[in-house]
Amino acid sequence: MSSSPNRATPLGLRISAIAGLLFLHLPLALIFLYAFTTEERSFQFPPPGYTTKWFGVAWSERPDIWPPLYLSLKVAAIATALALIFGTLAAAALSRARFFGRETISLLFILPIALPGIITGISLRSAFDIMGLDFSIWTIVLGHATFCIVVVYNNAIARFRRLSGSLIEASMDLGANSFQTFWYVILPQIGTALLAGGMLAFALSFDEVIVTTFTAGQQSTLPIWMLSELIRPRQRPVTNVVAVFVVVVTLLPILAAYYLTREGEHTGGSSK
Amino acid sequence: MSPAVRFVNVSRRFGSVRAVDGVTLDITEGEFFAMLGPSGSGKTTCLRLIAGFEQPDDGHIEIFGETADGVPPYKRNVNTVFQDYALFPHMTVGENVAYGLRIKGQARAKRAAKARDALSMVKLAGFEGRRPAQLSGGQRQRVALARALVNGPKVLLLDEPLGALDLKLREQMQEELKALQKDLGITFVFVTHDQGEALSMADRVAVFNEGRIVQVGAPSSVYERPESRFVADFVGSSNVLPPAFASGHGGVSKWTSLRPEKIAVHPAGTAVPEKHAATEGEIKMVSYQGAVTRFNVEAEKMRINAEVPAGDTRFKPGDSVRLIWPKSAMVTMEEGA
């Protein structure tokens, strides 16, 4: 904080920073590495040889990959859509209204992401049992929506708070009704926040395991399929190929969300 | 002819607070009308009632003879210049100004031409492509003005529009607003807490206190003949003399206003001319204010302010002086509120 950027960082600090980074990212590198190994039964190091054949195998010889992949994409898409609608509406309401218990309700919205997934999972499962709901794609979607809504809500409410109320009044003053005001003034202001929130929600849903195991029944999403693959003796690198795919699918939206919200700091500011 | 804006016994409550309390008011078409008062006096709420952002709890508002009750802001032929300008940050200056026309469904070329005209009217020709963030405070103010005027409102509402500008710019904008209003001939309703601004710009001033209008009139009459202690004190910081003091110094036994600039400061014992009144006291404070010097004098257990043209360096704190003023400068007020 007090040091200028060009002052040298102490050596010990530098070493521990590098160690920390390695600890975090070396396992990730190994996942990539073993997607290319020629050895299919055990993960010996270093790999005896390198091949790209597992990408071909995953693509053409393993039809069991596709149903979980479609299910995951579908669940993530629907949960994100629900989250965009309800998260935005909740943020709009809570950022404008002033009433007793407002902070409590705000906390209740954020709680699902703070709760351990296992609690969310168990409580949802018993709730579905009590209601007599059969497990289906919809129970998974509901489970994922609990934390997807939070992500969208959090992004949206931060932007709503910066959105000066007089902008809305100015729009009405200039002849725009509520719908026109939303379309021409509010949406452009909160658009990047919604996009970022939506992408984060999609990424979170796509690789969610814990809540899904409690709410999925017989179906598997992609992460659950991967978990079950680990005990198979053959074609292990195929799992790594899928893992590489998952990393790409989830990392790109998160990076995009990061840059979108960061840019929003500059452009979404007040008009003062 | 019906007035531009008519308030009939209008009240607006927020919880238990009466923000506007039984206001009755006519604003004439084509006048520059100022609503003056301290913060929380109800002047801004009155403006918002005209704009339609608030609806009265009691009473009735008419705009050009038509009832405004229940009419939403977007159906009223009035436009507002907001205190924080409220320019849309994601639009260019040109798009901001053309917004109202776009909502009305005017063709792109037509509204661009009108926006250009409106911008040149506020001396911002050529600024269409800029973003609000790239403008100075004074320029944003002009854009807000153009954005409101381009819609051809019958009444323009201005909510402390000069509050965020520095003194020099404020004085310049005061003149420009006044000239603009004369050119366009439309009704301007202007909210301010700055009495100098209200007095210099307005055709008529309404002074607000605690949700009520305490006096309405031309700036000169509000300044010269305040009807209450509040107006005397708020508009121009007059000396408010209690009835006993007033009657002992050539006035009548009522609360009386005496403007600081009407009082001359002389050495103790100076002869008092005919038709003048005087009191003796000790100077407590001298404050130099550029064009004038203000003396705060303790006399007869009261503090009296006297303002004399700057350059009078005869007196300093602790000096005994005689304050002399013409009896005609004492303005009797109706009540002590």
XYZ file of C-alpha atoms in Angstrom:
609
model
C 0.000 0.000 0.000
C 2.663 2.480 0.972
C 5.313 1.119 -1.367
C 5.669 2.604 -4.795
C 5.457 0.161 -7.703
C 9.126 0.404 -8.600
C 10.430 -0.316 -5.119
C 11.744 -3.884 -4.859
C 9.477 -6.398 -3.111
C 11.241 -8.346 -0.347
C 12.581 -11.680 -1.616
C 10.669 -13.759 0.971
C 7.412 -12.170 -0.022
C 8.127 -12.807 -3.682
C 8.908 -16.475 -3.056
C 5.747 -17.015 -1.026
C 3.644 -15.283 -3.690
C 5.101 -17.560 -6.349
C 4.591 -20.614 -4.118
C 0.980 -19.619 -3.573
C 0.363 -19.200 -7.281
C 1.955 -22.588 -8.023
C -0.148 -24.239 -5.327
C -3.271 -22.797 -6.884
C -2.495 -23.413 -10.507
C -0.198 -26.448 -10.727
C -3.113 -28.923 -10.329
C -4.838 -27.073 -13.160
C -1.742 -27.495 -15.329
C -1.698 -31.223 -14.524
C -5.299 -31.558 -15.713
C -4.237 -30.068 -19.040
C -1.077 -32.194 -19.138
C -2.882 -35.489 -18.599
C -5.385 -34.707 -21.331
C -2.471 -35.444 -23.665
C -0.908 -38.515 -21.995
C -0.615 -41.865 -23.771
C -1.120 -43.802 -20.525
C -4.847 -44.424 -19.957
C -4.994 -46.306 -16.619
C -2.872 -44.389 -14.134
C -1.555 -40.832 -13.911
C 2.186 -41.517 -13.831
C 4.608 -38.616 -13.905
C 6.052 -37.679 -16.226
C 3.639 -39.042 -18.824
C 5.298 -41.736 -20.928
C 4.243 -40.056 -24.154
C 2.001 -37.391 -25.625
C -0.975 -37.701 -27.961
C -4.071 -35.746 -28.995
C -6.073 -38.901 -29.662
C -8.240 -38.465 -26.527
C -9.863 -35.399 -28.033
C -10.940 -37.560 -30.956
C -12.099 -40.337 -28.626
C -14.139 -37.908 -26.524
C -15.684 -36.450 -29.649
C -16.644 -39.614 -31.539
C -16.417 -42.755 -29.384
C -18.012 -41.675 -26.140
C -21.744 -41.015 -26.611
C -22.142 -41.044 -22.797
C -20.566 -37.535 -22.622
C -23.251 -35.777 -24.624
C -26.420 -36.181 -22.486
C -24.733 -34.779 -19.316
C -23.238 -31.934 -21.370
C -26.617 -30.996 -22.863
C -28.252 -31.241 -19.454
C -25.625 -28.963 -17.879
C -25.926 -26.381 -20.646
C -29.719 -26.470 -20.442
C -29.795 -26.162 -16.649
C -27.253 -23.327 -16.692
C -29.171 -21.472 -19.396
C -32.561 -21.764 -17.687
C -31.215 -20.998 -14.201
C -29.396 -17.946 -15.580
C -32.528 -16.712 -17.353
C -34.583 -17.077 -14.161
C -31.856 -15.348 -12.188
C -31.725 -12.428 -14.636
C -35.447 -11.841 -14.307
C -35.876 -12.277 -10.562
C -32.478 -10.937 -9.514
C -33.004 -7.724 -11.491
C -36.538 -7.219 -10.218
C -35.457 -7.798 -6.620
C -32.520 -5.407 -6.994
C -34.738 -2.746 -8.575
C -37.254 -3.017 -5.749
C -34.737 -3.036 -2.907
C -32.583 -0.236 -4.285
C -35.534 2.153 -4.580
C -37.815 1.377 -1.666
C -37.060 2.414 1.889
C -38.914 0.300 4.407
C -38.499 -1.404 7.732
C -36.616 -4.692 7.362
C -35.051 -3.758 4.026
C -31.546 -4.742 5.124
C -32.840 -8.054 6.431
C -34.498 -8.890 3.147
C -31.343 -7.888 1.322
C -29.396 -10.290 3.548
C -31.908 -13.069 2.903
C -31.276 -12.661 -0.819
C -27.538 -13.024 -0.387
C -27.727 -15.841 2.170
C -28.000 -18.783 -0.286
C -24.489 -18.117 -1.582
C -23.065 -17.836 1.931
C -24.734 -21.057 3.087
C -22.739 -24.230 2.497
C -24.054 -25.944 -0.642
C -24.716 -29.044 1.389
C -27.276 -27.188 3.529
C -28.970 -25.724 0.469
C -28.975 -29.198 -1.080
C -30.451 -30.996 1.923
C -33.101 -28.382 2.582
C -34.161 -28.302 -1.064
C -34.276 -32.080 -1.213
C -36.518 -32.329 1.827
C -38.653 -29.487 0.514
C -39.117 -31.293 -2.807
C -39.925 -34.499 -0.908
C -42.546 -32.764 1.215
C -44.096 -31.141 -1.847
C -44.071 -34.489 -3.620
C -42.039 -33.133 -6.545
C -40.290 -35.754 -8.684
C -36.644 -35.062 -9.375
C -36.143 -33.712 -12.882
C -34.259 -31.058 -14.749
C -36.572 -28.547 -13.025
C -35.502 -29.512 -9.523
C -31.880 -29.012 -10.598
C -32.775 -25.646 -12.117
C -34.499 -24.557 -8.900
C -31.468 -25.600 -6.866
C -29.108 -23.648 -9.121
C -31.401 -20.642 -9.290
C -30.944 -20.104 -5.526
C -27.345 -19.032 -5.955
C -27.640 -17.703 -9.539
C -30.197 -15.128 -8.383
C -27.754 -13.911 -5.736
C -25.028 -13.306 -8.290
C -27.291 -11.313 -10.595
C -28.885 -9.490 -7.661
C -25.507 -8.452 -6.277
C -24.284 -7.141 -9.614
C -27.530 -5.377 -10.402
C -28.031 -3.715 -7.017
C -24.544 -2.211 -7.059
C -25.370 -0.577 -10.377
C -28.882 0.446 -9.346
C -27.428 2.220 -6.328
C -25.208 4.285 -8.584
C -28.095 5.020 -10.946
C -29.260 8.444 -9.865
C -33.000 8.595 -9.272
C -33.154 11.885 -11.094
C -32.222 10.114 -14.359
C -35.495 8.219 -14.185
C -37.376 11.387 -13.332
C -35.624 13.233 -16.145
C -36.761 10.577 -18.592
C -40.370 10.781 -17.361
C -40.144 14.564 -17.449
C -39.142 14.391 -21.111
C -42.237 12.397 -21.975
C -41.149 8.770 -21.575
C -43.495 6.331 -19.849
C -42.226 3.610 -17.517
C -41.524 1.116 -20.286
C -39.667 3.641 -22.452
C -37.699 4.789 -19.415
C -36.682 1.224 -18.655
C -35.693 0.548 -22.254
C -33.824 3.778 -23.073
C -32.379 4.802 -19.702
C -32.314 2.020 -17.100
C -31.341 -0.948 -19.276
C -28.350 0.770 -20.920
C -27.165 1.752 -17.437
C -27.428 -1.699 -15.879
C -26.824 -3.745 -19.053
C -23.168 -4.575 -18.458
C -23.876 -5.465 -14.840
C -26.630 -7.852 -15.933
C -24.413 -9.398 -18.586
C -21.627 -9.881 -16.061
C -24.012 -11.287 -13.454
C -25.560 -13.590 -16.014
C -22.174 -14.923 -17.149
C -21.061 -15.566 -13.578
C -24.356 -17.295 -12.840
C -23.952 -19.466 -15.949
C -20.418 -20.458 -14.972
C -21.436 -21.237 -11.390
C -24.373 -23.387 -12.490
C -22.385 -25.186 -15.177
C -19.862 -26.715 -12.763
C -22.021 -27.044 -9.645
C -21.784 -30.443 -7.889
C -23.036 -30.354 -4.310
C -26.531 -28.907 -4.661
C -26.947 -30.932 -7.855
C -26.255 -34.276 -6.170
C -29.132 -33.571 -3.781
C -31.604 -32.374 -6.373
C -30.775 -34.378 -9.519
C -32.237 -37.837 -8.953
C -31.070 -40.253 -11.634
C -29.786 -37.709 -14.134
C -26.213 -36.515 -14.247
C -24.941 -33.117 -15.134
C -21.471 -32.873 -16.585
C -19.626 -32.409 -13.249
C -21.463 -35.422 -11.775
C -20.597 -37.496 -14.855
C -16.936 -36.540 -14.385
C -17.033 -37.591 -10.755
C -18.379 -40.984 -11.727
C -15.754 -41.328 -14.486
C -12.886 -41.137 -11.998
C -13.557 -44.663 -10.788
C -13.476 -46.130 -14.297
C -10.244 -47.981 -15.049
C -9.985 -47.162 -18.753
C -9.762 -44.069 -20.965
C -9.059 -41.807 -18.002
C -7.625 -38.955 -20.107
C -11.085 -38.509 -21.667
C -12.197 -37.033 -18.344
C -9.325 -34.585 -18.555
C -10.367 -33.595 -22.058
C -13.843 -32.835 -20.743
C -12.301 -30.970 -17.812
C -10.342 -28.797 -20.228
C -13.609 -28.072 -21.992
C -15.292 -27.145 -18.696
C -12.424 -24.816 -17.790
C -12.827 -23.004 -21.092
C -16.623 -22.806 -20.836
C -16.560 -21.411 -17.296
C -13.382 -19.343 -17.359
C -14.234 -17.280 -20.422
C -17.540 -15.936 -19.033
C -15.908 -15.172 -15.695
C -13.079 -13.251 -17.351
C -15.597 -11.406 -19.520
C -17.697 -10.609 -16.456
C -14.627 -9.294 -14.667
C -13.735 -6.935 -17.499
C -17.333 -5.831 -18.009
C -17.866 -4.819 -14.403
C -14.466 -3.187 -14.218
C -15.245 -1.101 -17.265
C -18.587 -0.255 -15.671
C -16.738 1.512 -12.873
C -15.701 4.143 -15.375
C -18.685 4.466 -17.682
C -21.517 3.787 -15.274
C -20.591 6.634 -12.966
C -22.847 9.502 -12.063
C -23.372 12.432 -14.334
C -21.877 14.866 -11.883
C -56.970 34.135 -18.890
C -56.130 31.286 -16.572
C -52.773 31.402 -14.824
C -49.890 29.220 -16.004
C -49.882 27.353 -12.702
C -52.507 27.515 -9.979
C -52.220 25.955 -6.511
C -55.431 25.813 -4.521
C -54.841 24.957 -0.874
C -52.282 22.266 -1.782
C -50.744 20.044 0.884
C -48.215 17.262 0.605
C -47.216 15.164 3.608
C -44.293 12.771 3.991
C -45.160 10.602 6.954
C -45.878 13.068 9.718
C -44.002 15.927 8.037
C -46.091 18.518 6.226
C -43.666 19.341 3.413
C -46.226 21.584 1.747
C -48.961 22.929 3.965
C -51.976 24.604 2.394
C -50.258 26.535 -0.408
C -52.431 28.733 -2.607
C -50.636 30.428 -5.457
C -51.116 31.739 -8.995
C -48.160 31.929 -11.371
C -48.900 34.204 -14.318
C -48.088 33.153 -17.857
C -44.762 34.510 -19.076
C -43.360 35.514 -15.709
C -40.070 34.577 -14.118
C -41.205 33.239 -10.767
C -38.818 32.386 -7.942
C -39.566 30.097 -5.009
C -37.201 31.140 -2.255
C -36.699 29.530 1.116
C -34.314 27.605 3.340
C -33.859 23.879 2.767
C -36.852 21.880 3.937
C -39.215 24.820 3.455
C -41.287 23.049 0.782
C -40.163 24.983 -2.289
C -38.667 21.965 -4.067
C -41.710 19.845 -3.255
C -43.878 22.536 -4.850
C -41.742 22.336 -7.982
C -42.050 18.542 -8.009
C -45.816 18.900 -7.622
C -45.881 21.012 -10.790
C -43.640 18.520 -12.620
C -45.847 15.643 -11.491
C -43.222 13.709 -9.493
C -45.411 14.283 -6.452
C -49.162 14.318 -6.159
C -50.939 16.547 -3.633
C -52.545 14.866 -0.612
C -55.011 17.724 -0.375
C -55.957 20.570 -2.667
C -55.772 20.982 -6.361
C -53.260 22.004 -9.023
C -54.082 23.452 -12.440
C -51.697 24.014 -15.319
C -53.083 26.469 -17.877
C -56.571 25.945 -16.580
C -56.470 22.155 -16.846
C -56.418 20.011 -13.771
C -53.103 18.276 -13.121
C -54.509 15.900 -10.535
C -53.451 12.350 -11.386
C -51.660 13.393 -14.591
C -48.252 11.633 -14.747
C -45.071 13.654 -15.463
C -44.790 12.358 -19.032
C -48.188 13.775 -19.963
C -47.514 17.302 -18.700
C -46.390 20.123 -20.929
C -43.732 21.224 -18.459
C -40.034 20.372 -18.413
C -37.490 20.417 -15.628
C -33.847 21.397 -15.308
C -32.631 19.217 -12.466
C -30.328 20.287 -9.699
C -27.766 17.606 -10.616
C -28.632 18.101 -14.338
C -29.542 14.373 -14.656
C -27.943 14.048 -18.087
C -28.016 10.495 -19.419
C -24.372 9.389 -19.161
C -24.657 6.737 -21.870
C -25.875 9.192 -24.500
C -24.062 11.948 -26.360
C -24.995 15.561 -25.786
C -26.981 15.533 -29.026
C -28.871 12.372 -28.018
C -29.587 13.847 -24.602
C -31.094 16.975 -26.096
C -33.079 15.003 -28.698
C -34.391 12.477 -26.147
C -37.789 14.106 -25.663
C -38.282 14.396 -29.441
C -37.237 10.773 -29.940
C -39.850 9.680 -27.399
C -42.431 11.716 -29.301
C -41.484 9.717 -32.407
C -39.958 12.524 -34.467
C -37.763 11.538 -37.410
C -34.044 11.318 -36.768
C -33.052 14.152 -39.123
C -35.711 16.483 -37.773
C -34.846 15.942 -34.136
C -31.120 16.256 -34.835
C -31.757 19.629 -36.453
C -33.870 20.785 -33.514
C -31.251 19.586 -31.031
C -28.629 21.552 -32.960
C -30.745 24.697 -32.752
C -31.379 24.214 -29.045
C -27.670 23.721 -28.392
C -26.722 26.855 -30.297
C -29.369 28.740 -28.309
C -27.441 27.859 -25.124
C -24.120 28.608 -26.874
C -23.018 24.996 -27.201
C -23.124 24.675 -30.984
C -20.937 21.794 -32.150
C -21.039 19.868 -28.867
C -23.507 17.227 -30.154
C -20.972 14.393 -30.273
C -19.519 14.831 -26.791
C -20.399 12.802 -23.735
C -21.748 14.507 -20.601
C -18.655 13.295 -18.721
C -16.475 15.377 -21.038
C -18.242 18.639 -20.160
C -17.676 21.157 -17.398
C -20.388 21.871 -14.836
C -21.476 25.027 -16.639
C -21.694 23.200 -19.962
C -23.762 20.370 -18.461
C -26.103 22.965 -17.061
C -26.576 24.394 -20.554
C -27.187 20.941 -22.021
C -29.839 20.298 -19.355
C -31.430 23.620 -20.287
C -31.400 22.807 -24.007
C -32.787 19.324 -23.356
C -35.748 20.827 -21.516
C -36.385 23.769 -23.873
C -36.229 21.749 -27.104
C -39.591 20.210 -26.201
C -41.259 23.614 -26.242
C -42.635 23.460 -22.690
C -45.249 25.972 -21.586
C -43.584 26.099 -18.179
C -39.895 25.534 -17.476
C -39.069 24.354 -13.964
C -35.573 24.981 -12.631
C -34.478 23.273 -9.414
C -31.530 25.208 -7.971
C -29.862 25.011 -11.376
C -26.992 27.318 -10.487
C -26.194 25.767 -7.119
C -23.215 23.727 -8.321
C -21.547 26.519 -10.297
C -18.851 28.886 -9.088
C -19.707 32.507 -8.408
C -18.509 33.987 -11.702
C -20.307 31.378 -13.784
C -23.415 31.738 -11.643
C -23.638 35.458 -12.286
C -23.151 34.916 -15.998
C -25.831 32.198 -16.108
C -28.231 34.403 -14.153
C -28.043 37.010 -16.894
C -28.321 34.428 -19.653
C -31.320 32.710 -18.071
C -33.037 36.042 -17.640
C -32.374 36.987 -21.274
C -33.488 33.557 -22.482
C -36.729 33.828 -20.568
C -37.429 37.265 -22.051
C -36.719 35.977 -25.579
C -38.820 32.832 -25.298
C -41.586 34.465 -23.293
C -42.411 31.210 -21.491
C -43.047 30.873 -17.793
C -39.972 30.043 -15.699
C -40.421 28.693 -12.187
C -37.142 28.802 -10.335
C -36.332 27.248 -6.964
C -33.452 28.669 -4.970
C -32.239 29.210 -1.428
C -30.097 32.128 -2.552
C -31.973 35.358 -1.931
C -29.604 37.362 -4.137
C -30.367 35.070 -7.051
C -34.121 35.285 -6.489
C -34.101 39.068 -6.147
C -31.949 39.710 -9.201
C -33.698 37.322 -11.611
C -37.340 37.012 -10.717
C -40.360 39.094 -11.668
C -42.029 37.813 -8.513
C -40.729 35.942 -5.492
C -42.584 33.589 -3.166
C -40.817 33.169 0.176
C -41.362 29.732 1.744
C -41.043 28.725 5.365
C -42.088 25.426 6.928
C -44.255 24.365 4.012
C -46.111 27.639 3.687
C -45.753 30.723 1.530
C -45.078 33.595 3.918
C -44.910 36.375 1.342
C -45.325 36.800 -2.410
C -44.412 39.875 -4.372
C -41.984 41.724 -6.584
C -38.372 41.453 -5.377
C -38.322 45.109 -4.352
C -41.466 44.805 -2.250
C -40.288 41.592 -0.559
C -36.968 43.234 0.227
C -38.197 46.705 1.147
C -41.407 45.730 2.924
C -41.022 42.347 4.598
C -44.251 41.326 6.305
C -42.740 39.023 8.886
C -39.613 38.563 10.970
C -38.786 35.473 8.935
C -38.815 37.308 5.605
C -36.920 40.266 7.021
C -34.222 37.975 8.357
C -34.059 35.460 5.486
C -34.141 37.997 2.658
C -31.139 40.236 3.168
C -30.466 39.522 6.867
C -32.326 42.551 8.158
C -32.206 43.782 11.739
C -35.419 42.689 13.405
C -36.306 45.166 16.155
C -38.716 44.160 18.921
C -41.826 46.352 19.471
C -40.446 48.098 22.602
C -37.219 49.136 20.849
C -39.092 50.286 17.731
C -41.515 52.488 19.643
C -38.648 54.035 21.622
C -36.863 55.044 18.422
C -39.506 56.754 16.379
C -41.381 53.668 15.191
C -44.597 52.064 16.331
C -44.923 49.324 18.939
C -44.627 46.409 16.532
C -41.913 44.129 15.213
C -39.877 46.272 12.836
C -37.326 45.582 10.109
C -34.317 47.830 9.652
C -31.916 47.055 6.795
C -28.207 47.122 7.764
C -27.323 49.336 4.809
C -29.731 52.046 6.041
C -27.752 52.510 9.242
C -24.856 54.960 9.368
C -22.011 54.531 11.872
C -20.727 57.697 13.547
C -18.509 58.514 16.529
C -20.367 58.553 19.849
C -22.106 61.849 20.548
C -22.640 62.850 16.895
C -25.722 65.044 16.473
C -28.822 63.279 15.178
C -30.417 64.998 12.144
C -34.113 65.667 11.841
C -36.384 62.688 10.971
C -33.657 60.337 12.099
C -33.355 57.954 15.036
C -30.227 56.802 16.830
C -28.783 54.517 19.455
C -25.424 54.241 21.190
C -23.393 51.074 21.354
C -20.063 49.328 21.248
C -18.587 47.672 18.168
C -18.206 43.939 18.756
C -17.122 42.760 15.336
C -15.979 44.240 12.044
C -16.172 42.106 8.934
C -14.800 43.244 5.634
C -16.971 41.992 2.761
C -15.467 43.603 -0.283
C -17.888 46.283 -1.386
C -19.175 46.888 2.135
C -17.904 46.628 5.682
C -20.270 45.163 8.251
C -20.224 46.345 11.866
C -21.845 44.239 14.555
C -22.789 46.626 17.331
C -24.104 45.893 20.817
C -26.652 48.552 21.701
C -29.372 48.461 24.349
C -28.702 44.760 24.975
C -29.246 43.950 21.293
C -26.980 43.162 18.408
C -27.501 45.431 15.421
C -25.751 45.045 12.071
C -24.787 48.103 10.088
C -23.257 48.029 6.639
C -21.246 50.944 5.291
C -19.383 51.276 1.984
C -15.929 49.770 2.331
C -13.067 52.099 3.006
C -14.355 53.459 6.307
C -11.482 52.520 8.599
C -12.291 54.862 11.482
C -13.723 52.214 13.788
C -12.454 49.023 15.336
C -13.900 46.542 17.835
C -14.372 48.078 21.288
C -15.096 51.586 19.969
C -18.191 53.392 21.163
C -20.312 54.546 18.265
C -23.660 56.129 17.510
C -25.850 54.396 14.975
C -28.101 56.767 13.033
C -30.820 55.867 10.558
C -33.764 57.618 8.899
C -37.054 56.833 10.623
C -38.538 56.088 7.206
C -36.224 53.056 6.929
C -38.064 51.315 9.750
C -40.580 48.886 8.246
C -43.384 47.771 10.503
C -44.286 44.082 10.189
C -47.636 42.496 10.783
C -46.614 39.649 13.020
C -43.714 38.090 14.820
C -43.642 34.743 13.072
